[in-house]
PDB file of C-alpha atoms in Angstrom:
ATOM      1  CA  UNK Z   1       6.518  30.967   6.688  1.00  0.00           C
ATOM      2  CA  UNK Z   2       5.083  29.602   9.941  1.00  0.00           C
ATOM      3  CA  UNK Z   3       6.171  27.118  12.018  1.00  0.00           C
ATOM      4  CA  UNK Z   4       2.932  25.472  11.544  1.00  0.00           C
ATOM      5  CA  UNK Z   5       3.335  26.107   7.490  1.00  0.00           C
ATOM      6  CA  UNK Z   6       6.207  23.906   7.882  1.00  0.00           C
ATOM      7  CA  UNK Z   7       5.329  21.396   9.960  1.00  0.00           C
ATOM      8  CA  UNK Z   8       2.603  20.771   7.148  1.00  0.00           C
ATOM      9  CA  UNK Z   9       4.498  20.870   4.474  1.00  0.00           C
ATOM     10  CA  UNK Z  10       6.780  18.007   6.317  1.00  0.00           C
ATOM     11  CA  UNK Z  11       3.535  16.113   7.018  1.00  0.00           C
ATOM     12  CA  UNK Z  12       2.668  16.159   3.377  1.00  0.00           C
ATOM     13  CA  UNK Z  13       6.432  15.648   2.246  1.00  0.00           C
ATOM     14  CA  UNK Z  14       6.723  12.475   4.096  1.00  0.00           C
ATOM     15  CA  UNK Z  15       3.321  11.029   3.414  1.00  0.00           C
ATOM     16  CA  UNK Z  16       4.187  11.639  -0.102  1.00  0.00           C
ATOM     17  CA  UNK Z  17       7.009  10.016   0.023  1.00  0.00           C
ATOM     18  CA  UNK Z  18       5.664   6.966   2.255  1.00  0.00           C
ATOM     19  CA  UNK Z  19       2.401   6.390  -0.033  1.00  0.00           C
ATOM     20  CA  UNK Z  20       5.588   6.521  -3.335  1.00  0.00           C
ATOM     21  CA  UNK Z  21       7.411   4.064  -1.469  1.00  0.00           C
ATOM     22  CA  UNK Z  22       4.640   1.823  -0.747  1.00  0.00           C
ATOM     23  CA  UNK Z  23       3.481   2.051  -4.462  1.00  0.00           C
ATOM     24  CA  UNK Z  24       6.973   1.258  -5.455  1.00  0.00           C
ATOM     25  CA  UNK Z  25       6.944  -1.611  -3.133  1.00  0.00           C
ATOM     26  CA  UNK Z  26       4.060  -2.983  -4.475  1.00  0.00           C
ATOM     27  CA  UNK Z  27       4.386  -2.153  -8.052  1.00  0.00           C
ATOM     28  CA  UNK Z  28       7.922  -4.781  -7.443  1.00  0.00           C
ATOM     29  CA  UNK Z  29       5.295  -7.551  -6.411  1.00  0.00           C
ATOM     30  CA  UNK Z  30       3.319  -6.681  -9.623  1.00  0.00           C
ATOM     31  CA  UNK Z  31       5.979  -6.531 -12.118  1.00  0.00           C
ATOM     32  CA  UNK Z  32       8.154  -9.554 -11.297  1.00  0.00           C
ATOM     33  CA  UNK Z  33       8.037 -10.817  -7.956  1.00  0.00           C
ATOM     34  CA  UNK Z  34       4.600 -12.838  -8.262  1.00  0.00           C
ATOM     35  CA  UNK Z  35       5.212 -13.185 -12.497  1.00  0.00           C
ATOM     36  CA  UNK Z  36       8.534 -15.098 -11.235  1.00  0.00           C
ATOM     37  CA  UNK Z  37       6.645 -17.117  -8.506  1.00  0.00           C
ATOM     38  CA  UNK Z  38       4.818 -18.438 -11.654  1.00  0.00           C
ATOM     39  CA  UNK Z  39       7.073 -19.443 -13.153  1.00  0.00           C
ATOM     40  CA  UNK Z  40       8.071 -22.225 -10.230  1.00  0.00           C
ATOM     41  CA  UNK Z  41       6.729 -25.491  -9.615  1.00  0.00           C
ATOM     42  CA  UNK Z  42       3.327 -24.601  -7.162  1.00  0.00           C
ATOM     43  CA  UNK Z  43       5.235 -26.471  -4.210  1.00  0.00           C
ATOM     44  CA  UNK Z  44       8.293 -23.657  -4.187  1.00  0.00           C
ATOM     45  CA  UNK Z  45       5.857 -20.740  -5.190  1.00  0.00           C
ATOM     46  CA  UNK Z  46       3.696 -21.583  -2.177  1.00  0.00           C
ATOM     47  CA  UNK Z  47       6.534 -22.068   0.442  1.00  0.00           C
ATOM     48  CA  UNK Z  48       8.769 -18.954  -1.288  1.00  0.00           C
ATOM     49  CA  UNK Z  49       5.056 -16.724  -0.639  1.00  0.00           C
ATOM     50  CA  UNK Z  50       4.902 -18.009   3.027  1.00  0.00           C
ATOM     51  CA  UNK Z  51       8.680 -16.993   3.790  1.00  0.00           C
ATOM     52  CA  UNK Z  52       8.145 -13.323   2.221  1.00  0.00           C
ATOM     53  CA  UNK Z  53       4.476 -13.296   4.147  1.00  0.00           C
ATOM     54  CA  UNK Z  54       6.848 -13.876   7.413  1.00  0.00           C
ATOM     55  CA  UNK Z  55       9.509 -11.672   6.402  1.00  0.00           C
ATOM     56  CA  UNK Z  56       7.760  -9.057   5.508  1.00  0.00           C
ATOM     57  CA  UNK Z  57       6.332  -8.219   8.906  1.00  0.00           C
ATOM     58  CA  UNK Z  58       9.355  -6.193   9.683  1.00  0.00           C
ATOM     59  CA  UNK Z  59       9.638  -3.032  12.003  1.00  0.00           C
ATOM     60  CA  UNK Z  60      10.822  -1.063   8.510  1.00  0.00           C
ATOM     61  CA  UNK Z  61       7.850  -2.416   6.607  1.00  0.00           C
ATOM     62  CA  UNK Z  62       5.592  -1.775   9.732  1.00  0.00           C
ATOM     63  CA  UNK Z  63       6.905   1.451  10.310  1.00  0.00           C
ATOM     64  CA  UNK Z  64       6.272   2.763   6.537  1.00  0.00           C
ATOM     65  CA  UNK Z  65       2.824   1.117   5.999  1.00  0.00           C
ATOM     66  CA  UNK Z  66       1.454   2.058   9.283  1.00  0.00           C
ATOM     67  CA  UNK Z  67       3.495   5.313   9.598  1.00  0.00           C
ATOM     68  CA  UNK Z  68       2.257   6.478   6.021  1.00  0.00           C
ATOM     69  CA  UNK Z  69      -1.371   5.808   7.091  1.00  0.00           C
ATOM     70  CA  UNK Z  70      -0.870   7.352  11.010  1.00  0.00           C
ATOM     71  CA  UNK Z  71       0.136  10.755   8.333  1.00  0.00           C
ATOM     72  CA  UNK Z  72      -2.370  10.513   6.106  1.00  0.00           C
ATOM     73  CA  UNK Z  73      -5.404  10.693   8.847  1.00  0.00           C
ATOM     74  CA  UNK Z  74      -3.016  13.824  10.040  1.00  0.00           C
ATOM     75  CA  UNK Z  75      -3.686  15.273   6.420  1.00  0.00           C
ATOM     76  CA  UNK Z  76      -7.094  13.959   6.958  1.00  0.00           C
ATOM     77  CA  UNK Z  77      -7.820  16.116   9.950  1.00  0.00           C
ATOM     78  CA  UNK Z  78      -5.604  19.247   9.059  1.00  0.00           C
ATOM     79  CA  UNK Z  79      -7.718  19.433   5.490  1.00  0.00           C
ATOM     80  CA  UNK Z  80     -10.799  19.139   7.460  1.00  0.00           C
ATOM     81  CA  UNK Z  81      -9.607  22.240   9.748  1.00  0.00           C
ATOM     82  CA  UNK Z  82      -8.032  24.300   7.267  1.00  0.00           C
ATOM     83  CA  UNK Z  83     -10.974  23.780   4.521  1.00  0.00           C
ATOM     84  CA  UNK Z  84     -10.699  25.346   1.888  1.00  0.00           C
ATOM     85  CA  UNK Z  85      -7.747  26.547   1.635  1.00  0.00           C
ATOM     86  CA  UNK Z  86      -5.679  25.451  -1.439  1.00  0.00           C
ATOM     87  CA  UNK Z  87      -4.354  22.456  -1.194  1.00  0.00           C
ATOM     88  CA  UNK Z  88      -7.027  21.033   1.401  1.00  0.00           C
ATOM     89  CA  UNK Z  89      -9.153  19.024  -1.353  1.00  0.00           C
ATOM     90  CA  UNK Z  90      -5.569  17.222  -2.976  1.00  0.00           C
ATOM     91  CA  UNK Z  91      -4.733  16.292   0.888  1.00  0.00           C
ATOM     92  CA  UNK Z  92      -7.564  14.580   1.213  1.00  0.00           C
ATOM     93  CA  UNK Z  93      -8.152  12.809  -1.861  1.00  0.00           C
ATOM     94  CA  UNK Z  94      -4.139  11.547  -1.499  1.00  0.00           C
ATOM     95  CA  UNK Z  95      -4.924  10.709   1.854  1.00  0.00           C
ATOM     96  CA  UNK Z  96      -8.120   9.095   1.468  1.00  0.00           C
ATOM     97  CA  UNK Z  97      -6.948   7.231  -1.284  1.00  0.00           C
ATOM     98  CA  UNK Z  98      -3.747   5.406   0.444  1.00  0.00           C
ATOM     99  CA  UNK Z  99      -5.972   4.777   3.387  1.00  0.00           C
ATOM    100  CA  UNK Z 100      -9.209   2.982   1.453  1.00  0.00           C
ATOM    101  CA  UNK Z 101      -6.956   1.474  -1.416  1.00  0.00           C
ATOM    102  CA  UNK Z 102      -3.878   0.783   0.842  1.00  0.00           C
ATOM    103  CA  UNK Z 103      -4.883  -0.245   4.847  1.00  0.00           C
ATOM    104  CA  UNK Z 104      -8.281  -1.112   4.041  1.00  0.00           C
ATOM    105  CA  UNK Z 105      -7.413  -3.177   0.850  1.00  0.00           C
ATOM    106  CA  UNK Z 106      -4.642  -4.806   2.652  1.00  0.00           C
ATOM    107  CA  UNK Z 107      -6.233  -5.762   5.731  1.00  0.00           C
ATOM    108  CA  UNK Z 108      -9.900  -7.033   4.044  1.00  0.00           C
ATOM    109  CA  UNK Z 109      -7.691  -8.786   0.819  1.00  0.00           C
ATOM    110  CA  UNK Z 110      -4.432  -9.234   1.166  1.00  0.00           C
ATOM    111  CA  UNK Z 111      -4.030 -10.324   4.514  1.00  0.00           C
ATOM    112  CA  UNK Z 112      -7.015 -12.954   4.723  1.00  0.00           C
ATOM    113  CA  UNK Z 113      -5.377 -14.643   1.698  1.00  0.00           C
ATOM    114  CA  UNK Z 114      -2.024 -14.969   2.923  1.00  0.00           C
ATOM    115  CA  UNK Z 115      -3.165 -16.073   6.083  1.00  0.00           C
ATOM    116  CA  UNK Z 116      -4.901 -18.764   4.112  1.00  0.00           C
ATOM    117  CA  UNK Z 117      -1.902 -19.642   2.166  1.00  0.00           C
ATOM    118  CA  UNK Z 118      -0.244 -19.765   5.596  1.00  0.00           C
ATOM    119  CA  UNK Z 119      -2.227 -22.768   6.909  1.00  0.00           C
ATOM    120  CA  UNK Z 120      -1.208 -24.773   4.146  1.00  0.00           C
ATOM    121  CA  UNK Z 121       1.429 -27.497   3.484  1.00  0.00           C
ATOM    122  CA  UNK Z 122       3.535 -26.412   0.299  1.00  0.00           C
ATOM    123  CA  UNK Z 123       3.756 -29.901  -0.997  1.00  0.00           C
ATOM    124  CA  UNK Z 124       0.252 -30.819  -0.909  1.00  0.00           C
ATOM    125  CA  UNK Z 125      -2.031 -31.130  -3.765  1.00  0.00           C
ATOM    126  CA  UNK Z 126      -4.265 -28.839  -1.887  1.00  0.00           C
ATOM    127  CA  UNK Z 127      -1.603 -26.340  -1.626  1.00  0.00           C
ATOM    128  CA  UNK Z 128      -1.065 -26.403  -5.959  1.00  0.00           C
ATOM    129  CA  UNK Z 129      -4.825 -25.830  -6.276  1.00  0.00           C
ATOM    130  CA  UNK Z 130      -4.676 -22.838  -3.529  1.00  0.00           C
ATOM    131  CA  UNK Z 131      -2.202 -21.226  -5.413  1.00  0.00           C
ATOM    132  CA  UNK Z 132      -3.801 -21.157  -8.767  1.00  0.00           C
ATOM    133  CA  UNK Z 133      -6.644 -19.618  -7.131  1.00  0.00           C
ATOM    134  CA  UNK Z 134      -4.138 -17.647  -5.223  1.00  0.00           C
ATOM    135  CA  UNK Z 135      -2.460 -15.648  -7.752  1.00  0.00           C
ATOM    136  CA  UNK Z 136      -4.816 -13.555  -9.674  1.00  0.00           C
ATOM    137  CA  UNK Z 137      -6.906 -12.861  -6.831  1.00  0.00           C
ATOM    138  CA  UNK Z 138      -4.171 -11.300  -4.932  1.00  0.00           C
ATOM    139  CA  UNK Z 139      -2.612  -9.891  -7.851  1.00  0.00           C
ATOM    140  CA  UNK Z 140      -5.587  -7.640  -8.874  1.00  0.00           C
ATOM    141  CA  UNK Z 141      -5.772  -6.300  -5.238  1.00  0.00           C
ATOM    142  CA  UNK Z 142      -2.237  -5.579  -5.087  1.00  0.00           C
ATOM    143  CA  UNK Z 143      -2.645  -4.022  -8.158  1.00  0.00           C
ATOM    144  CA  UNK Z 144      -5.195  -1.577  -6.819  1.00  0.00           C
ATOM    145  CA  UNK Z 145      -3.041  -1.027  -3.813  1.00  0.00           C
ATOM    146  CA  UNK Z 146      -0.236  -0.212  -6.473  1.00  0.00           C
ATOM    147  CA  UNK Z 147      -2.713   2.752  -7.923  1.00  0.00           C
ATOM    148  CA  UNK Z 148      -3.845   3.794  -5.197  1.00  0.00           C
ATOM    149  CA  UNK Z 149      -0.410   4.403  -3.281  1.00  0.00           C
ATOM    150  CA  UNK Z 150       1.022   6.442  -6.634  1.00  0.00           C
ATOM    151  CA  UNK Z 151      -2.179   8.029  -7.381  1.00  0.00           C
ATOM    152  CA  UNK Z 152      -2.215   9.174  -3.544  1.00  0.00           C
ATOM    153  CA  UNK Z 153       1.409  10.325  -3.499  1.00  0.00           C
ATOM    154  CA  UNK Z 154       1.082  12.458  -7.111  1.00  0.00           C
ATOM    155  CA  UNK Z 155      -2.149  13.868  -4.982  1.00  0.00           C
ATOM    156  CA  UNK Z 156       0.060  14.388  -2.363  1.00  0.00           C
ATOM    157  CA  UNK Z 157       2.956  16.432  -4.446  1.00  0.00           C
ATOM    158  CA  UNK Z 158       0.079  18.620  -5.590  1.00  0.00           C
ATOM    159  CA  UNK Z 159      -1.142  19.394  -2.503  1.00  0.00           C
ATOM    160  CA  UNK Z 160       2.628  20.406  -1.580  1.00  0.00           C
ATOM    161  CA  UNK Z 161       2.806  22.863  -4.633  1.00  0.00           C
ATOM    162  CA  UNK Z 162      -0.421  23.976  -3.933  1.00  0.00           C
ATOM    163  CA  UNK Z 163       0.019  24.688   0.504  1.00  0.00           C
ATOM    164  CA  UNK Z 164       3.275  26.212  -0.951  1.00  0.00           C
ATOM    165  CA  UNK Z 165       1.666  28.966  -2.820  1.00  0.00           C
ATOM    166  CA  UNK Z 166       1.956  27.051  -6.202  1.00  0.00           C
TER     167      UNK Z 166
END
């Protein structure tokens, strides 16, 4: 094997495992984090929602979601160039799909709702009606970022079999 056979088989390895780790991460805030939020008076969900929206702009989380999509355009560009070998069409699809359903999801969805959530005073009235509104909005795009992220990584572990020899 290559140097260079290896140093793509790393590339896919660890976007594989950053796109599992993302899904993982947001399959949490599917399955119980915001289904607990619910379950508090608006006031607390709405302030508990702004302290994770803070915390969560950490150098680990940074590093992950931004690393995992600096990789995937890597895949991007090495499928492109080694096209088509085996393997090329799964890196692309796994990459394309954390990319679209993960940055671009985030950044057009996500974000603009928790920075609207931000602006608002937890114990207002305005803030209880925000949240209702709130929840399954954000929920069904952070269930598609959820998908996308696993579906990318399986992509991703085929692609590895596949660049391997299968």
């Amino acid at each position: 094997m290559s140097v260079v056979d290896a140093l793509l088989l790393l590339l896919i390895l660890a976007t594989a495992l950053g796109c599992g780790l993302m899904g993982g991460l947001f399959f949490a805030f599917s399955n119980f984090v915001m289904k607990a939020l619910e379950r508090i008076p608006e006031h607390s969900a709405v302030a508990a929602m702004q302290s994770i929206n803070q915390v969560v702009l950490n150098r680990l989380f940074l590093a992950l979601f931004l690393g995992t999509a600096l990789t995937s355009v890597g895949l991007l560009i090495w499928a492109y160039q080694r096209w088509p070998l085996p393997g090329s069409l799964c890196m692309a699809i796994g990459s394309g799909l954390y990319l679209v359903g993960n940055i671009v999801v985030t950044m057009l969805f996500n974000v603009p709702k928790n920075q609207a959530l931000a602006r608002l005073d937890p114990a207002s009235s305005e803030a209880a009606a925000a949240w209702h509104r709130y929840v399954p909005s954000w929920n069904r795009w952070n269930h598609v970022r959820t998908i996308t992220a696993l579906a990318a990584a399986a992509w991703l572990m085929l692609a590895l079999w596949l660049v391997r020899g299968g």
